[in-house]
Amino acid sequence: MKKFLSLLALILLITFSASAAQISSVTDKAGLLKPTEIELLNQRIRKVEQAHKIKIGVAFMKNIGGRDMITASNDFLDQNFSNGMNGGIVLLVDMKNRKYEMSTDRRMVERITDTDGIPFLKDKFQSELSAGNYYGAINNFVEGVDELLTYCETNGVAYGQRKPGEIDPIAAVVAAVTAVILGVFIRSWLIGAMSNIHHAMEAIDYLKKNTVKLTENRDTFLFMNVQRRAKSSGSRRGGGSHGGGGHGGGGGSF
């Protein structure tokens, strides 16, 4: 019995150690960061995680072995950072090909959207990544995540989405144009319905007979105004999901 309990304790210790290794926020397999920098970044990430009840992971890899970046980042998220109460987000960097990819899970994608949140994060850290300031890039990435989640929690909607009751400017313009067109139509209908007036078929109908005498019959061309516009090709870039399992995200090169 004692041997069994000792074995069980050993298994639990190994499991705990493996779990602890998995949840390390910053992974630097490319040797780009100093130990002190990694510790400072881990502390910064823990504060953001606790404030928003999420999980954040960042990994610098020498290469990802020819794998697809989206698949690799999704797997990195699912295997290590998918246990956040309000979701998880990761940043995976492939130094060999100088590419990066962010992945969000199905809960985080509602708070950091692919259409507005992910571009916001790119603007925060991509320039630092390109300049070789890897500590600054991660710090800006974490700061951006904090800002986006704070916005969502404060306003009740994700960054880039309209607040409840907020007027859509495009809808307002469409409504105004529709009102003008409808007003012109109603006015024309009312004028046409009047019995004491009617549209003249020709300009001469506006003249009183025998009051004007034309001495010359000649047409004079004044000018022509021609406008040409390039025909649109009609092609549009289509959007797609970041992958299966409700993932979101996006990436690029640096």
Coordinates of C-alpha atoms in Angstrom, one line a residue:
M1 CA 0.0 0.0 0.0
K2 CA 2.8 2.4 0.9
K3 CA 4.5 1.6 -2.4
F4 CA 1.3 2.3 -4.3
L5 CA 0.9 5.7 -2.5
S6 CA 4.5 6.6 -3.2
L7 CA 4.0 5.7 -6.9
L8 CA 0.8 7.8 -7.0
A9 CA 2.5 10.7 -5.4
L10 CA 5.3 10.5 -8.0
I11 CA 2.9 10.4 -10.8
L12 CA 1.1 13.5 -9.5
L13 CA 4.4 15.3 -9.1
I14 CA 5.4 14.5 -12.6
T15 CA 2.0 15.6 -13.9
F16 CA 2.1 18.8 -11.9
S17 CA 5.6 19.5 -13.2
A18 CA 4.5 18.9 -16.8
S19 CA 1.5 21.2 -16.3
A20 CA 3.7 23.9 -14.8
A21 CA 6.0 23.7 -17.8
Q22 CA 3.0 24.0 -20.2
I23 CA 1.6 27.1 -18.7
S24 CA 4.9 29.1 -18.9
S25 CA 3.8 32.3 -20.7
V26 CA 6.9 33.1 -22.8
T27 CA 8.8 30.4 -24.7
D28 CA 12.1 31.4 -26.3
K29 CA 13.4 28.5 -28.4
A30 CA 15.4 30.9 -30.6
G31 CA 17.5 32.4 -27.8
L32 CA 16.4 36.0 -28.4
L33 CA 15.6 37.1 -24.9
K34 CA 17.6 37.5 -21.7
P35 CA 16.4 35.5 -18.6
T36 CA 15.6 38.7 -16.9
E37 CA 13.5 39.9 -19.8
I38 CA 11.5 36.6 -19.9
E39 CA 10.8 36.9 -16.2
L40 CA 9.6 40.5 -16.6
L41 CA 7.3 39.6 -19.5
N42 CA 5.9 36.6 -17.5
Q43 CA 5.1 38.9 -14.7
R44 CA 3.4 41.4 -17.0
I45 CA 1.4 38.6 -18.7
R46 CA 0.3 37.2 -15.3
K47 CA -1.2 40.5 -14.3
V48 CA -3.2 40.8 -17.5
E49 CA -4.3 37.2 -17.2
Q50 CA -5.6 37.7 -13.7
A51 CA -7.3 41.0 -14.5
H52 CA -9.3 39.5 -17.4
K53 CA -9.4 35.8 -16.5
I54 CA -7.7 34.7 -19.7
K55 CA -4.5 32.9 -20.9
I56 CA -1.8 34.4 -23.0
G57 CA 1.1 32.6 -24.6
V58 CA 4.1 33.8 -26.7
A59 CA 6.6 31.5 -28.4
F60 CA 9.7 32.4 -30.5
M61 CA 10.8 29.3 -32.5
K62 CA 13.9 28.8 -34.7
N63 CA 11.5 27.2 -37.2
I64 CA 8.3 25.2 -37.1
G65 CA 9.5 22.3 -39.2
G66 CA 7.7 23.2 -42.4
R67 CA 4.3 23.2 -40.7
D68 CA 1.5 25.5 -41.6
M69 CA 1.6 28.6 -39.4
I70 CA -2.1 28.7 -38.7
T71 CA -2.2 25.0 -37.7
A72 CA 0.9 25.4 -35.6
S73 CA -0.5 28.4 -33.7
N74 CA -3.9 26.8 -33.2
D75 CA -2.2 23.6 -31.8
F76 CA 0.0 25.7 -29.6
L77 CA -3.1 27.4 -28.2
D78 CA -5.1 24.3 -27.7
Q79 CA -2.4 22.3 -26.0
N80 CA -1.2 25.0 -23.6
F81 CA -3.5 28.0 -23.2
S82 CA -7.1 26.8 -23.8
N83 CA -8.1 26.8 -20.1
G84 CA -8.8 30.5 -19.6
M85 CA -12.2 31.3 -18.2
N86 CA -12.7 34.1 -20.8
G87 CA -10.5 32.6 -23.5
G88 CA -7.0 32.4 -24.6
I89 CA -4.7 34.0 -27.2
V90 CA -1.2 33.1 -28.4
L91 CA 1.5 34.7 -30.6
L92 CA 3.7 32.2 -32.5
V93 CA 6.9 33.5 -34.2
D94 CA 8.9 31.5 -36.8
M95 CA 12.3 33.2 -37.0
K96 CA 13.6 31.1 -39.9
N97 CA 10.8 32.3 -42.2
R98 CA 10.3 35.6 -40.4
K99 CA 6.6 35.0 -40.0
Y100 CA 4.2 35.3 -37.1
E101 CA 0.7 34.1 -36.3
M102 CA -1.9 34.9 -33.6
S103 CA -4.6 32.5 -32.6
T104 CA -7.7 33.0 -30.4
D105 CA -10.1 30.4 -29.1
R106 CA -13.9 30.4 -29.5
R107 CA -14.3 32.6 -26.4
M108 CA -11.6 35.1 -27.1
V109 CA -12.6 35.6 -30.8
E110 CA -15.8 37.3 -29.5
R111 CA -13.6 39.8 -27.5
I112 CA -10.8 40.2 -30.0
T113 CA -12.3 40.0 -33.4
D114 CA -10.5 39.1 -36.6
T115 CA -11.8 42.2 -38.4
D116 CA -10.8 44.8 -35.9
G117 CA -9.0 43.4 -32.9
I118 CA -6.3 41.4 -34.7
P119 CA -5.3 44.4 -37.0
F120 CA -5.1 46.5 -33.9
L121 CA -2.6 44.1 -32.3
K122 CA -0.5 43.9 -35.5
D123 CA -0.2 47.7 -35.4
K124 CA 1.0 47.5 -31.8
F125 CA 3.9 45.1 -32.1
Q126 CA 4.8 44.4 -35.8
S127 CA 7.2 47.3 -36.2
E128 CA 9.1 46.3 -33.1
L129 CA 9.3 42.8 -34.3
S130 CA 10.7 43.9 -37.7
A131 CA 13.2 46.1 -35.9
G132 CA 14.5 43.2 -33.8
N133 CA 13.2 44.6 -30.5
Y134 CA 11.7 41.3 -29.4
Y135 CA 11.2 42.3 -25.8
G136 CA 9.3 45.4 -26.9
A137 CA 7.3 43.5 -29.4
I138 CA 6.0 41.0 -26.8
N139 CA 5.4 43.8 -24.3
N140 CA 3.3 45.8 -26.9
F141 CA 1.4 42.6 -27.8
V142 CA 0.4 42.0 -24.2
E143 CA -0.4 45.7 -23.8
G144 CA -2.6 45.6 -26.8
V145 CA -4.5 42.5 -25.5
D146 CA -5.0 44.4 -22.2
E147 CA -6.4 47.4 -24.0
L148 CA -8.8 45.4 -26.2
L149 CA -10.2 43.4 -23.3
T150 CA -10.6 46.6 -21.2
Y151 CA -12.5 48.2 -24.0
C152 CA -14.8 45.2 -24.4
E153 CA -15.4 45.0 -20.6
T154 CA -16.1 48.7 -20.3
N155 CA -18.3 49.1 -23.4
G156 CA -20.0 45.7 -23.5
V157 CA -18.9 45.1 -27.1
A158 CA -15.6 44.2 -28.8
Y159 CA -13.4 46.9 -30.2
G160 CA -14.7 48.1 -33.6
Q161 CA -18.3 47.1 -33.0
R162 CA -21.2 49.5 -32.4
K163 CA -22.4 50.0 -28.9
P164 CA -26.0 49.2 -28.1
G165 CA -28.2 52.1 -29.3
E166 CA -25.4 53.6 -31.3
I167 CA -26.5 54.9 -34.8
D168 CA -25.0 53.2 -37.8
P169 CA -23.7 56.1 -40.0
I170 CA -24.1 54.2 -43.2
A171 CA -27.7 53.3 -42.3
A172 CA -28.3 57.0 -41.4
V173 CA -27.1 58.1 -44.9
V174 CA -29.2 55.5 -46.6
A175 CA -32.3 56.6 -44.7
A176 CA -31.6 60.3 -45.6
V177 CA -31.2 59.5 -49.3
T178 CA -34.3 57.3 -49.3
A179 CA -36.3 60.2 -47.6
V180 CA -35.1 62.7 -50.3
I181 CA -36.1 60.4 -53.1
L182 CA -39.4 59.6 -51.5
G183 CA -40.0 63.4 -51.0
V184 CA -39.3 64.2 -54.6
F185 CA -41.6 61.4 -55.8
I186 CA -44.5 62.5 -53.6
R187 CA -44.0 66.1 -54.7
S188 CA -44.1 65.2 -58.4
W189 CA -47.2 63.0 -57.8
L190 CA -49.0 65.9 -56.0
I191 CA -48.1 68.4 -58.8
G192 CA -49.3 65.9 -61.4
A193 CA -52.5 65.4 -59.6
M194 CA -53.5 69.1 -59.6
S195 CA -56.2 69.8 -62.2
N196 CA -55.3 73.4 -62.9
I197 CA -51.7 72.9 -64.1
H198 CA -50.0 70.5 -66.4
H199 CA -46.6 69.9 -67.9
A200 CA -46.0 71.7 -71.2
M201 CA -45.0 69.3 -74.1
E202 CA -42.9 72.0 -75.8
A203 CA -41.2 75.2 -74.8
I204 CA -43.5 77.2 -77.2
D205 CA -46.5 76.1 -75.1
Y206 CA -45.3 78.6 -72.4
L207 CA -45.7 81.5 -74.8
K208 CA -48.9 83.4 -75.5
K209 CA -50.0 83.1 -79.1
N210 CA -49.5 86.1 -81.4
T211 CA -47.2 87.9 -78.7
V212 CA -43.8 86.7 -80.1
K213 CA -42.7 86.6 -83.7
L214 CA -39.7 84.6 -84.6
T215 CA -37.5 86.2 -87.3
E216 CA -34.9 83.4 -87.5
N217 CA -34.9 79.6 -87.1
R218 CA -31.5 78.3 -86.1
D219 CA -30.0 75.9 -83.5
T220 CA -26.7 76.9 -81.8
F221 CA -24.6 74.2 -80.2
L222 CA -23.1 75.5 -77.0
F223 CA -20.9 72.8 -75.3
M224 CA -20.7 69.2 -74.3
N225 CA -19.6 67.8 -70.9
V226 CA -18.4 64.2 -71.1
Q227 CA -17.3 62.3 -68.0
R228 CA -15.6 58.9 -68.2
R229 CA -15.1 56.4 -65.3
A230 CA -13.0 53.3 -65.2
K231 CA -15.0 50.2 -65.1
S232 CA -14.6 48.2 -61.9
S233 CA -13.2 44.7 -62.3
G234 CA -15.6 43.5 -59.6
S235 CA -13.0 41.4 -57.8
R236 CA -13.0 41.4 -54.0
R237 CA -10.8 39.7 -51.5
G238 CA -12.8 37.2 -49.6
G239 CA -12.3 36.5 -45.9
G240 CA -12.2 33.1 -44.2
S241 CA -12.0 31.5 -40.8
H242 CA -8.7 31.1 -39.1
G243 CA -9.2 27.3 -38.8
G244 CA -11.4 24.7 -37.3
G245 CA -12.7 24.5 -33.8
G246 CA -13.9 28.0 -33.6
H247 CA -10.4 29.6 -33.8
G248 CA -9.7 33.2 -34.9
G249 CA -6.6 35.2 -35.4
G250 CA -4.3 36.3 -38.1
G251 CA -0.6 36.8 -39.0
G252 CA 2.0 38.2 -41.3
S253 CA 5.6 38.7 -42.1
F254 CA 8.2 40.9 -40.5

